[in-house]
Each structure stands twice: as structure tokens, then as C-alpha cells.
Short mmCIF file of C-alpha atoms and ligand atoms in Angstrom, two decimals:
data_model
loop_
_atom_site.label_atom_id
_atom_site.label_comp_id
_atom_site.label_asym_id
_atom_site.label_seq_id
_atom_site.Cartn_x
_atom_site.Cartn_y
_atom_site.Cartn_z
CA MET A 1 32.68 82.63 58.72
CA VAL A 2 30.15 82.23 61.43
CA GLU A 3 31.85 83.14 64.76
CA THR A 4 30.46 80.99 67.59
CA GLU A 5 31.91 80.03 70.85
CA LYS A 6 34.15 77.06 70.01
CA PRO A 7 35.42 74.51 72.60
CA ASN A 8 39.15 74.63 73.22
CA TRP A 9 40.49 71.91 70.87
CA ARG A 10 44.11 72.49 71.61
CA PRO A 11 44.45 69.60 74.07
CA MET A 12 42.93 67.25 71.49
CA TRP A 13 45.34 68.51 68.80
CA GLU A 14 48.34 68.17 71.18
CA ILE A 15 47.37 64.55 72.01
CA LEU A 16 47.18 63.88 68.20
CA GLY A 17 50.80 65.08 67.90
CA ILE A 18 49.91 68.19 65.83
CA ASP A 19 52.72 70.74 65.20
CA MET A 20 50.89 73.53 67.09
CA GLU A 21 52.96 76.38 65.77
CA LYS A 22 52.41 75.54 62.19
CA HIS A 23 48.80 74.54 62.76
CA ASP A 24 48.11 77.93 64.47
CA MET A 25 49.52 79.60 61.36
CA LEU A 26 47.34 77.48 59.04
CA LEU A 27 44.10 77.99 61.00
CA GLY A 28 44.99 81.68 61.50
CA ALA A 29 44.99 82.33 57.74
CA LEU A 30 41.79 80.48 56.82
CA PRO A 31 39.11 82.82 58.27
CA GLU A 32 40.42 85.78 56.32
CA ILE A 33 40.62 83.90 53.04
CA TYR A 34 37.10 82.57 53.58
CA LYS A 35 35.72 86.01 54.43
CA ASP A 36 37.22 87.56 51.31
CA ILE A 37 36.00 84.80 49.04
CA TYR A 38 32.73 83.70 50.54
CA ILE A 39 31.29 86.45 52.64
CA ASP A 40 32.45 89.78 51.16
CA ALA A 41 32.17 88.67 47.61
CA GLN A 42 28.72 87.05 47.62
CA LYS A 43 25.13 88.17 48.07
CA ASN A 44 21.82 86.44 48.63
CA ARG A 45 23.28 83.12 49.63
CA PRO A 46 20.95 80.32 50.57
CA GLU A 47 20.19 80.38 54.28
CA ALA A 48 21.07 76.67 54.60
CA MET A 49 24.70 77.57 53.80
CA GLY A 50 24.95 78.67 57.43
CA PHE A 51 25.59 75.04 58.47
CA PHE A 52 28.44 74.57 55.96
CA GLU A 53 29.88 77.89 56.99
CA PHE A 54 29.92 76.72 60.60
CA VAL A 55 31.58 73.41 59.63
CA VAL A 56 34.36 75.12 57.63
CA GLY A 57 34.79 77.63 60.51
CA ASP A 58 35.55 74.76 62.82
CA ILE A 59 37.30 72.62 60.25
CA HIS A 60 39.67 70.83 62.63
CA GLY A 61 37.40 70.79 65.60
CA ILE A 62 34.04 69.10 65.93
CA ARG A 63 34.46 66.52 63.19
CA VAL A 64 37.94 65.54 64.53
CA SER A 65 36.53 65.30 68.04
CA GLU A 66 33.84 62.92 66.62
CA LEU A 67 36.55 60.79 65.12
CA VAL A 68 38.54 60.69 68.30
CA LYS A 69 35.47 59.77 70.31
CA ALA A 70 34.55 57.03 67.85
CA GLN A 71 38.11 55.64 68.17
CA GLU A 72 37.74 55.59 71.97
CA GLU A 73 34.67 53.47 71.46
CA GLY A 74 36.68 51.10 69.28
CA LYS A 75 35.86 52.33 65.78
CA LYS A 76 38.58 52.83 63.15
CA VAL A 77 39.15 55.91 60.99
CA ILE A 78 40.01 55.08 57.37
CA ALA A 79 41.37 57.87 55.18
CA THR A 80 41.15 57.88 51.37
CA PHE A 81 42.43 60.13 48.55
CA CYS A 82 40.42 59.00 45.52
CA LEU A 83 36.82 58.39 44.34
CA TYR A 84 37.74 54.87 43.27
CA ILE A 85 37.87 53.69 46.94
CA PRO A 86 34.31 52.71 47.88
CA ASP A 87 33.05 54.44 51.07
CA GLU A 88 30.34 51.76 51.22
CA ILE A 89 32.83 49.06 52.27
CA ILE A 90 34.39 51.30 54.92
CA PHE A 91 31.04 52.27 56.51
CA ALA A 92 29.64 48.76 56.15
CA LEU A 93 32.50 47.56 58.46
CA ASP A 94 31.43 50.20 61.03
CA ALA A 95 34.59 52.25 60.35
CA ILE A 96 34.55 55.97 59.49
CA GLY A 97 35.73 57.04 56.02
CA VAL A 98 37.34 60.40 55.67
CA GLY A 99 38.49 61.92 52.36
CA LEU A 100 41.81 63.58 52.89
CA CYS A 101 42.69 66.77 51.03
CA GLY A 102 45.54 68.89 49.98
CA GLY A 103 44.20 72.17 48.56
CA THR A 104 46.80 74.63 49.73
CA ASN A 105 50.58 75.01 49.31
CA PHE A 106 50.88 75.88 53.00
CA SER A 107 52.04 72.31 53.73
CA ASN A 108 54.60 72.05 50.94
CA TYR A 109 57.48 72.79 53.23
CA ALA A 110 57.06 69.32 54.70
CA SER A 111 57.25 67.48 51.38
CA GLU A 112 60.09 69.62 49.99
CA GLY A 113 63.09 67.64 48.85
CA LEU A 114 61.00 64.44 48.67
CA LEU A 115 59.29 65.19 45.43
CA PRO A 116 60.43 66.72 42.17
CA ALA A 117 59.46 70.34 41.72
CA ASN A 118 57.36 69.34 38.73
CA THR A 119 54.88 67.33 40.83
CA CYS A 120 51.26 68.43 40.88
CA ALA A 121 50.21 70.77 43.67
CA LEU A 122 47.69 68.21 45.04
CA ILE A 123 50.33 65.62 45.64
CA GLN A 124 52.84 68.10 47.10
CA SER A 125 50.19 69.44 49.47
CA SER A 126 48.79 66.02 50.47
CA LEU A 127 52.18 64.59 51.24
CA GLY A 128 53.09 67.78 53.18
CA PHE A 129 49.98 67.50 55.31
CA GLY A 130 50.75 63.79 55.91
CA LEU A 131 54.37 64.36 56.93
CA GLY A 132 54.09 67.75 58.55
CA ASN A 133 51.72 66.82 61.35
CA ILE A 134 49.58 69.77 60.69
CA CYS A 135 46.31 67.99 59.83
CA PRO A 136 44.42 66.22 62.58
CA TYR A 137 42.52 64.09 59.94
CA TYR A 138 45.85 62.55 58.87
CA ALA A 139 46.91 62.24 62.47
CA SER A 140 43.77 60.45 63.54
CA ALA A 141 43.69 57.97 60.61
CA ASP A 142 44.19 54.32 61.56
CA LEU A 143 44.77 53.51 57.94
CA ILE A 144 45.36 55.62 54.78
CA ILE A 145 44.26 53.98 51.57
CA GLY A 146 46.10 55.05 48.39
CA GLU A 147 45.53 53.77 44.84
CA THR A 148 47.48 53.31 41.62
CA THR A 149 45.86 56.00 39.52
CA CYS A 150 48.48 58.58 38.48
CA ASP A 151 52.21 57.97 38.67
CA GLY A 152 52.82 60.77 41.16
CA LYS A 153 50.32 59.33 43.59
CA LYS A 154 51.83 55.86 43.25
CA LYS A 155 55.20 57.11 44.27
CA CYS A 156 53.74 59.40 46.98
CA TRP A 157 52.34 56.32 48.87
CA GLU A 158 55.82 54.85 49.03
CA ILE A 159 57.08 57.94 50.81
CA LEU A 160 54.02 58.33 53.01
CA GLY A 161 54.10 54.59 53.88
CA LYS A 162 57.46 55.05 55.67
CA HIS A 163 55.71 57.24 58.22
CA LYS A 164 52.02 56.19 58.19
CA ASN A 165 49.98 53.04 57.97
CA VAL A 166 49.27 53.01 54.15
CA TYR A 167 47.52 50.37 52.07
CA VAL A 168 47.39 50.68 48.26
CA VAL A 169 44.55 49.45 46.14
CA GLU A 170 45.74 48.55 42.62
CA THR A 171 43.21 50.25 40.41
CA PRO A 172 43.31 49.05 36.77
CA GLN A 173 44.50 51.21 33.97
CA CYS A 174 42.35 49.96 30.99
CA LYS A 175 39.04 49.85 32.73
CA ASP A 176 37.00 48.95 29.64
CA ARG A 177 38.52 45.45 29.51
CA PRO A 178 36.70 42.51 31.13
CA GLN A 179 39.84 41.44 32.91
CA ALA A 180 40.14 44.87 34.45
CA ARG A 181 36.73 44.46 36.05
CA THR A 182 37.79 41.09 37.43
CA HIS A 183 40.97 42.63 38.74
CA PHE A 184 39.15 45.53 40.35
CA ILE A 185 36.71 43.06 42.00
CA ASP A 186 39.63 41.06 43.37
CA GLU A 187 41.29 44.23 44.62
CA LEU A 188 38.01 45.18 46.41
CA LYS A 189 37.90 41.71 48.01
CA ALA A 190 41.53 42.13 49.16
CA LEU A 191 40.58 45.55 50.54
CA ILE A 192 37.70 44.01 52.46
CA LEU A 193 40.03 41.46 54.09
CA LYS A 194 42.40 44.25 55.05
CA LEU A 195 39.60 46.33 56.57
CA GLU A 196 38.04 43.35 58.32
CA ALA A 197 41.37 42.67 59.97
CA ILE A 198 41.78 46.29 61.03
CA THR A 199 38.22 46.79 62.27
CA GLY A 200 37.63 43.28 63.71
CA ASN A 201 34.26 43.35 61.96
CA LYS A 202 32.87 41.11 59.24
CA LEU A 203 31.28 42.29 56.00
CA THR A 204 27.73 40.90 55.63
CA VAL A 205 25.07 41.29 53.00
CA ASP A 206 23.00 43.35 55.47
CA ASN A 207 25.66 45.76 56.64
CA LEU A 208 26.88 46.33 53.07
CA LYS A 209 23.36 46.93 51.74
CA ASN A 210 22.69 49.38 54.51
CA ALA A 211 25.94 51.28 53.86
CA MET A 212 25.15 51.27 50.14
CA LYS A 213 21.72 52.85 50.88
CA LYS A 214 23.30 55.50 53.10
CA ILE A 215 26.07 56.54 50.68
CA GLN A 216 23.63 56.43 47.76
CA ASN A 217 21.32 58.73 49.70
CA LYS A 218 24.21 61.12 50.39
CA ARG A 219 24.98 61.25 46.71
CA THR A 220 21.27 61.78 45.91
CA GLN A 221 21.17 64.96 48.04
CA ILE A 222 24.27 66.39 46.28
CA ARG A 223 22.72 65.48 42.91
CA ARG A 224 19.58 67.44 43.89
CA VAL A 225 21.82 70.54 44.56
CA TYR A 226 23.39 70.14 41.14
CA ASP A 227 19.98 69.65 39.50
CA ALA A 228 18.87 72.98 40.96
CA ARG A 229 21.94 74.48 39.33
CA LYS A 230 20.52 73.63 35.99
CA ASN A 231 18.03 76.42 36.33
CA ASN A 232 18.24 80.02 35.21
CA PRO A 233 18.76 82.07 37.26
CA VAL A 234 21.01 79.69 39.17
CA PRO A 235 19.92 79.47 42.87
CA ILE A 236 23.41 78.89 44.33
CA SER A 237 26.89 80.12 43.44
CA GLY A 238 29.49 77.69 42.12
CA LYS A 239 31.63 78.62 45.10
CA ASP A 240 28.97 77.52 47.63
CA ALA A 241 28.26 74.31 45.67
CA LEU A 242 31.98 73.54 45.63
CA LEU A 243 32.18 74.03 49.37
CA ILE A 244 29.38 71.50 50.07
CA SER A 245 31.13 68.97 47.80
CA GLN A 246 34.42 69.52 49.62
CA ILE A 247 32.84 69.14 53.03
CA ALA A 248 30.93 65.98 51.95
CA PHE A 249 34.24 64.12 51.77
CA TYR A 250 34.98 64.32 55.45
CA ASP A 251 31.74 65.00 57.30
CA ASP A 252 29.42 62.37 58.82
CA PRO A 253 27.22 60.94 56.00
CA ASP A 254 24.04 60.99 58.03
CA ARG A 255 24.55 64.69 58.85
CA GLN A 256 25.28 65.39 55.21
CA ILE A 257 22.11 63.67 54.05
CA GLN A 258 20.16 65.91 56.47
CA MET A 259 21.95 69.21 55.82
CA VAL A 260 22.55 68.87 52.09
CA GLY A 261 18.96 67.69 51.81
CA LYS A 262 17.83 70.91 53.64
CA LEU A 263 19.92 73.01 51.25
CA ALA A 264 18.46 71.14 48.25
CA ASP A 265 14.89 71.83 49.60
CA GLU A 266 15.65 75.52 49.81
CA LEU A 267 17.21 75.58 46.30
CA GLU A 268 14.17 73.81 44.87
CA GLN A 269 11.99 76.46 46.48
CA ARG A 270 14.23 79.19 45.12
CA VAL A 271 13.82 77.74 41.61
CA LYS A 272 10.03 77.75 42.08
CA ASP A 273 10.18 81.40 43.15
CA GLY A 274 12.62 82.37 40.43
CA VAL A 275 15.26 83.43 43.01
CA GLY A 276 18.88 83.41 41.87
CA VAL A 277 22.26 84.46 43.17
CA ILE A 278 23.06 86.35 39.97
CA SER A 279 20.89 87.84 37.26
CA LYS A 280 19.18 85.64 34.70
CA GLY A 281 21.27 86.58 31.70
CA SER A 282 24.64 86.05 33.38
CA LYS A 283 27.15 83.78 31.59
CA ARG A 284 27.02 80.17 32.74
CA ILE A 285 30.26 78.21 32.92
CA LEU A 286 31.00 74.48 33.23
CA ILE A 287 34.36 73.64 34.86
CA SER A 288 36.05 70.38 33.91
CA GLY A 289 39.27 68.94 35.13
CA THR A 290 41.32 68.04 38.20
CA PRO A 291 39.71 67.93 41.69
CA MET A 292 39.59 71.05 43.83
CA ALA A 293 40.43 70.11 47.45
CA ILE A 294 39.49 72.45 50.27
CA PRO A 295 40.52 75.36 50.50
CA ASN A 296 41.18 75.55 46.70
CA TRP A 297 38.49 78.08 45.69
CA LYS A 298 40.77 80.00 43.35
CA LEU A 299 39.21 79.47 39.93
CA HIS A 300 35.67 79.73 41.19
CA HIS A 301 36.45 83.00 42.88
CA LEU A 302 38.16 84.44 39.78
CA VAL A 303 35.29 83.48 37.51
CA GLU A 304 32.41 84.42 39.75
CA SER A 305 33.92 87.76 40.82
CA LYS A 306 33.53 88.77 37.10
CA GLY A 307 29.76 88.31 37.13
CA ALA A 308 29.61 84.86 35.61
CA ALA A 309 28.18 81.74 37.38
CA ILE A 310 29.80 78.39 37.53
CA VAL A 311 26.84 75.99 37.08
CA ALA A 312 28.65 72.62 37.37
CA GLU A 313 32.00 70.95 37.81
CA GLU A 314 32.91 67.86 35.83
CA THR A 315 35.51 66.93 38.54
CA CYS A 316 35.88 64.48 41.43
CA THR A 317 34.74 67.38 43.72
CA GLY A 318 31.74 67.75 41.39
CA THR A 319 29.62 65.50 39.16
CA ARG A 320 32.07 62.56 39.15
CA TYR A 321 31.27 62.12 42.79
CA PHE A 322 27.59 61.44 42.36
CA GLU A 323 26.74 60.75 38.73
CA SER A 324 27.46 57.08 38.49
CA ASP A 325 24.66 55.28 40.39
CA TYR A 326 23.58 51.69 41.12
CA GLU A 327 20.60 49.55 41.88
CA ILE A 328 21.16 47.67 45.18
CA LYS A 329 20.50 44.18 44.03
CA GLY A 330 21.97 40.86 44.97
CA ASP A 331 21.77 38.36 47.84
CA THR A 332 25.41 37.66 48.24
CA ILE A 333 28.47 39.76 49.05
CA ASN A 334 29.97 38.80 45.70
CA GLU A 335 26.96 40.17 43.79
CA LEU A 336 27.04 43.39 45.76
CA ILE A 337 30.76 43.81 45.18
CA GLU A 338 30.07 43.52 41.49
CA VAL A 339 27.47 46.27 41.70
CA LEU A 340 30.02 48.43 43.54
CA ALA A 341 32.83 47.64 40.99
CA ASP A 342 30.64 48.53 38.04
CA ARG A 343 29.52 51.79 39.67
CA TYR A 344 33.08 52.88 40.48
CA MET A 345 34.51 51.86 37.19
CA GLY A 346 31.88 54.05 35.55
CA ILE A 347 33.74 57.15 36.87
CA ASN A 348 35.62 58.79 34.03
CA CYS A 349 39.01 59.84 35.40
CA ALA A 350 41.87 60.85 33.08
CA CYS A 351 44.15 58.29 34.74
CA TYR A 352 42.44 55.60 32.62
CA THR A 353 43.05 54.67 29.00
CA PRO A 354 40.95 55.07 26.97
CA ASN A 355 38.76 57.59 28.70
CA THR A 356 36.34 58.58 25.97
CA GLY A 357 33.47 58.67 28.47
CA ARG A 358 34.71 61.93 29.89
CA ARG A 359 34.27 63.79 26.59
CA GLU A 360 30.69 62.47 26.39
CA ASP A 361 30.09 63.52 29.99
CA ILE A 362 31.20 67.09 29.26
CA LEU A 363 29.14 67.42 26.09
CA ARG A 364 26.05 66.09 27.85
CA GLN A 365 26.56 68.38 30.83
CA VAL A 366 26.97 71.51 28.65
CA ASN A 367 23.42 70.77 27.51
CA GLU A 368 21.96 69.76 30.85
CA TYR A 369 23.37 72.77 32.70
CA LYS A 370 22.86 75.16 29.80
CA ALA A 371 26.47 76.19 29.89
CA ASP A 372 27.64 79.08 27.63
CA GLY A 373 31.19 77.88 27.79
CA VAL A 374 33.61 75.35 29.37
CA ILE A 375 36.84 76.07 31.32
CA LEU A 376 39.21 73.11 31.28
CA TYR A 377 41.01 73.28 34.61
CA THR A 378 44.32 71.46 35.05
CA LEU A 379 46.60 71.50 37.99
CA SER A 380 50.08 72.23 36.70
CA PHE A 381 52.13 69.02 36.11
CA CYS A 382 49.14 66.75 36.12
CA GLN A 383 49.93 64.94 32.91
CA PRO A 384 46.73 62.82 32.56
CA TYR A 385 44.40 65.88 32.69
CA ASP A 386 46.83 68.09 30.81
CA ILE A 387 47.02 65.73 27.88
CA GLU A 388 43.26 65.13 27.86
CA ALA A 389 42.69 68.94 27.87
CA ILE A 390 44.29 69.24 24.43
CA GLY A 391 41.94 66.71 22.90
CA LEU A 392 38.92 68.04 24.75
CA GLU A 393 39.59 71.57 23.66
CA LYS A 394 39.56 70.51 20.10
CA ALA A 395 36.49 68.33 20.48
CA LEU A 396 34.54 71.14 22.16
CA LYS A 397 35.54 73.67 19.44
CA GLU A 398 34.37 71.24 16.87
CA GLU A 399 31.00 71.17 18.56
CA GLY A 400 30.90 74.98 18.53
CA ILE A 401 31.19 75.14 22.32
CA PRO A 402 33.48 78.04 23.56
CA VAL A 403 36.31 76.67 25.61
CA LEU A 404 39.23 78.06 27.66
CA SER A 405 42.00 75.80 28.88
CA LEU A 406 43.76 76.93 32.05
CA ASN A 407 46.79 75.45 33.77
CA THR A 408 47.42 76.70 37.31
CA ASP A 409 48.47 75.80 40.83
CA TYR A 410 47.71 76.87 44.38
CA THR A 411 49.78 80.07 44.36
CA SER A 412 48.43 83.53 43.50
CA ASP A 413 51.36 84.28 41.27
CA ASP A 414 49.38 83.79 38.03
CA GLU A 415 46.19 85.57 39.06
CA GLY A 416 46.88 88.61 36.85
CA GLN A 417 47.34 86.47 33.79
CA LEU A 418 44.27 84.25 34.69
CA ASN A 419 42.13 87.35 35.24
CA THR A 420 43.04 88.64 31.75
CA ARG A 421 42.29 85.27 30.06
CA ILE A 422 39.03 84.71 31.92
CA GLU A 423 37.82 88.20 31.26
CA ALA A 424 38.56 87.90 27.53
CA PHE A 425 36.79 84.49 27.47
CA LEU A 426 33.71 85.80 29.23
CA GLU A 427 33.54 88.85 26.95
CA MET A 428 33.49 86.70 23.80
CA LEU A 429 30.66 84.45 25.04
S1 BJ8 B 501 39.36 59.57 40.26
S2 BJ8 B 501 40.94 62.61 39.43
S3 BJ8 B 501 40.54 61.61 42.79
S4 BJ8 B 501 42.80 59.93 40.64
S5 BJ8 B 501 45.77 66.18 39.86
S6 BJ8 B 501 47.08 63.63 41.93
S7 BJ8 B 501 45.61 62.83 38.73
S8 BJ8 B 501 48.73 64.45 38.94
S9 BJ8 B 501 43.60 63.51 41.73
FE1 BJ8 B 501 42.07 61.90 41.18
FE2 BJ8 B 501 40.93 59.67 41.77
FE3 BJ8 B 501 41.12 60.40 39.27
FE4 BJ8 B 501 39.53 61.70 40.87
FE5 BJ8 B 501 47.54 62.81 39.90
FE6 BJ8 B 501 46.56 64.76 38.35
FE7 BJ8 B 501 47.63 65.33 40.67
FE8 BJ8 B 501 45.33 64.09 40.53
#
């Protein structure tokens, strides 16, 4: 992690009501984990990663101070948990959207006793961060937007809503039906009314089109990074690519356009020069499954420390974030909302039924990224992804694509077993 002189953020955290003792423990552990996984274990990283390293090194500092400053100027901070909540609407209303995360079991103490033990690690962690006052992003949010995707999250919002200002968007379940589209459009319109009331701003065709252009541009830059990963040798590690996706959820979109764009320029040059992070013949792996919230770098580290490269992630912290695109057309808000609804309903999340598009996405990506094999990654107790993994494993095998299905959580308890299975999988590729 880049060590630079950081301002003293403690007064800001104290004003936000952060539990300083727990927070010190959390931030105390992160640099060492990062150093082991990112610095000591990697070589020949792109120079442009320096910026992302700086951001993660000050994870609760500069960005939070920007949010606080914006709030002093009258802006609102709107936090989200799911790709189905359109950032475009939030930014169009001159609010700031922040994707909240829960990628470590450090916060679980605060959600203990409120959730059954067989709840997925992401929900346990997220609720813990929300209730434990250890995350300044949660603390600075004026509104937290949940959604009705999986059952665990639905129930989590009820608990969180007793302590925070939570609004739930009712995302449909059978998204291929015309009435589901109508319902989602109505839900987006209800969200707009909610956000207009909170921000005091009005959605217009102009501000929505501008926000759509900005968020589309942000996705384009991430797509460029992923496109570079299709090359052999791969110019960036999976770990570094994952980090930029994770940061993209909470950093300023304009800065992301600039800095991810700079990284993409460097990667495109590396491709021209034949520069890679690992040798040309190394095994190329596609990961598919549940999202990996910061600082969940576990699987990437295990795989890449064995000499293989992760070349893409069919996850919400990967291709699902940027693949579905739109043309910004329409002269009314209603038309633009329809464009947004169609774009978001094109995301293939396992919470929907049926969800055949995900299988097609994986098969297409195996070809596009020239993957030698697929690892299906499921967070323990995530039923939608766990159930889909069984069918996907079969489908991939039928296509002659090597596949390994892994079920894990945020602890290191199963690392020995995972190492053995990953090693055996890589050897047989
Ligand atoms: S669009 S993947 S971000 S819902 S891992 S909490 S599904 S039990 S996160 Fe998701 Fe939106 Fe879908 Fe993406 Fe539930 Fe599974 Fe836990 Fe999950």
C-alpha cells in the first residue's frame, strides 16, 4: 500500500459516530492483508495501479471527506447494495451514489443474534457494518436503498430499517415477463419520487441524459480494461482488475472515468508491446458467481498464487456491472426510464427465474476471454447461486469446458481444502 502523509481523519470519523476502537482494529488489519496479497505476491503491475493503491490505502479517508463536504453544500449521499438500482437516477438528481460493501467477517459481531447462522457472508457482513458503526460510508448515507432480490436481503432491510433510513425497491422476480418490465418501470418512477423528495431536486430530460452519459462512460472505461484481459499474455492480474471494479462502486464517477481510462490506455499499450503479468502459456480462468465485495480477494489470491491468471469475472463485481449497455435515446423522462429499465433488466442475476441468460453469458465469455476453465464461486448459504451452480456445472461439462465448483465464505478456515482442489483443477487443464 502506498504510504503517503494522510490528513488526520479521526475528528471526521468521530463526528460521524464511528466506533473508534473497532474502527482502529479494522483499518489496522487492512494494510497487512493488502501487502501480502497485492504487493508481495505480484510483479510487473501496471503503473496506473498506483492510484487505486492510494485509494484503498485511504479507504475511509478522502472519499468520505468528499461525501461530508458535499453534504455540507446541501447534497445527499445515497447508498445502494445491488446492481439493479440505477446510479443514473441518483447522479441525475445531483446526489452521490455509493455502493456499500460487506466483504469481511470482521463486522459480523454486530449482526450476531439477528440473523440465522446459515445466512450468506455478504449479508452478515453488510448488516454488521450497518449496525456496528464501523463504516463511515454507512454512517454518512442519507438514504440506503435495498431491493427485493434474494430472501436474505429482503429480511436484512427490515432489521437495518429499524436503525437507518432505508427504502426498498421491489425488483421483479420473473423479469422476462412484460408485466415485470411494467412493474420495474413503476418502481423506478416511485424511486425517483422518493429521491426527488430527499434531494429537493427535480429529474429532467437534460440532467438524466447527462448522468446516463457519465455512468455509461464509466462503464466503458471498465469494459476497456476487461477487453485488454482478453489478450495473451494478460496485461493485468485478476486481483488488480477486481480491485478497480470494487473501487468503482464508491469512488467519484468522473475520477473513475479519468483513472480507469488511464489504466486502460496503459493496458492497451502493454497488449501492443506483448507485455503481460504472467507468462503466455499460463492457465486462464473465468470466475462466475456471487459478487466479491472489498476486501474479499480470497479466491483470486488462491488461484493466482498458483501461477494461473483470472481473466474475467462473470459477477456483479465484474462483467455484469458493465456488459449491458444502452443507446441514450428519447425526448421524455418516460422514454429514458424505459431505456434504463431495459438495460438493468438485462443483467443476469441468479435471483431471477428463469435466468438462462447467465449460462449463455458464461459460454460466450469462455470464448471471448479464451478461458481454459471456469470456477463457479458461491458464497456459502447463497441459495440462488448455489442452485444455479449445479446446472451450470453440468452445462459446462457438456460443452467440454473444465469446471470447478467452490463454495466458501470470508474465513480462512477452508483455505487448505480450497488449495488442494484448485491445484488439482489447474493441473488437469
Ligand atoms: S444483481 S448478485 S448485487 S442481488 S450472495 S446477498 S444473492 S444470498 S448479492 Fe447481488 Fe444484486 Fe444479484 Fe448482483 Fe443474496 Fe446470494 Fe448473499 Fe447475494
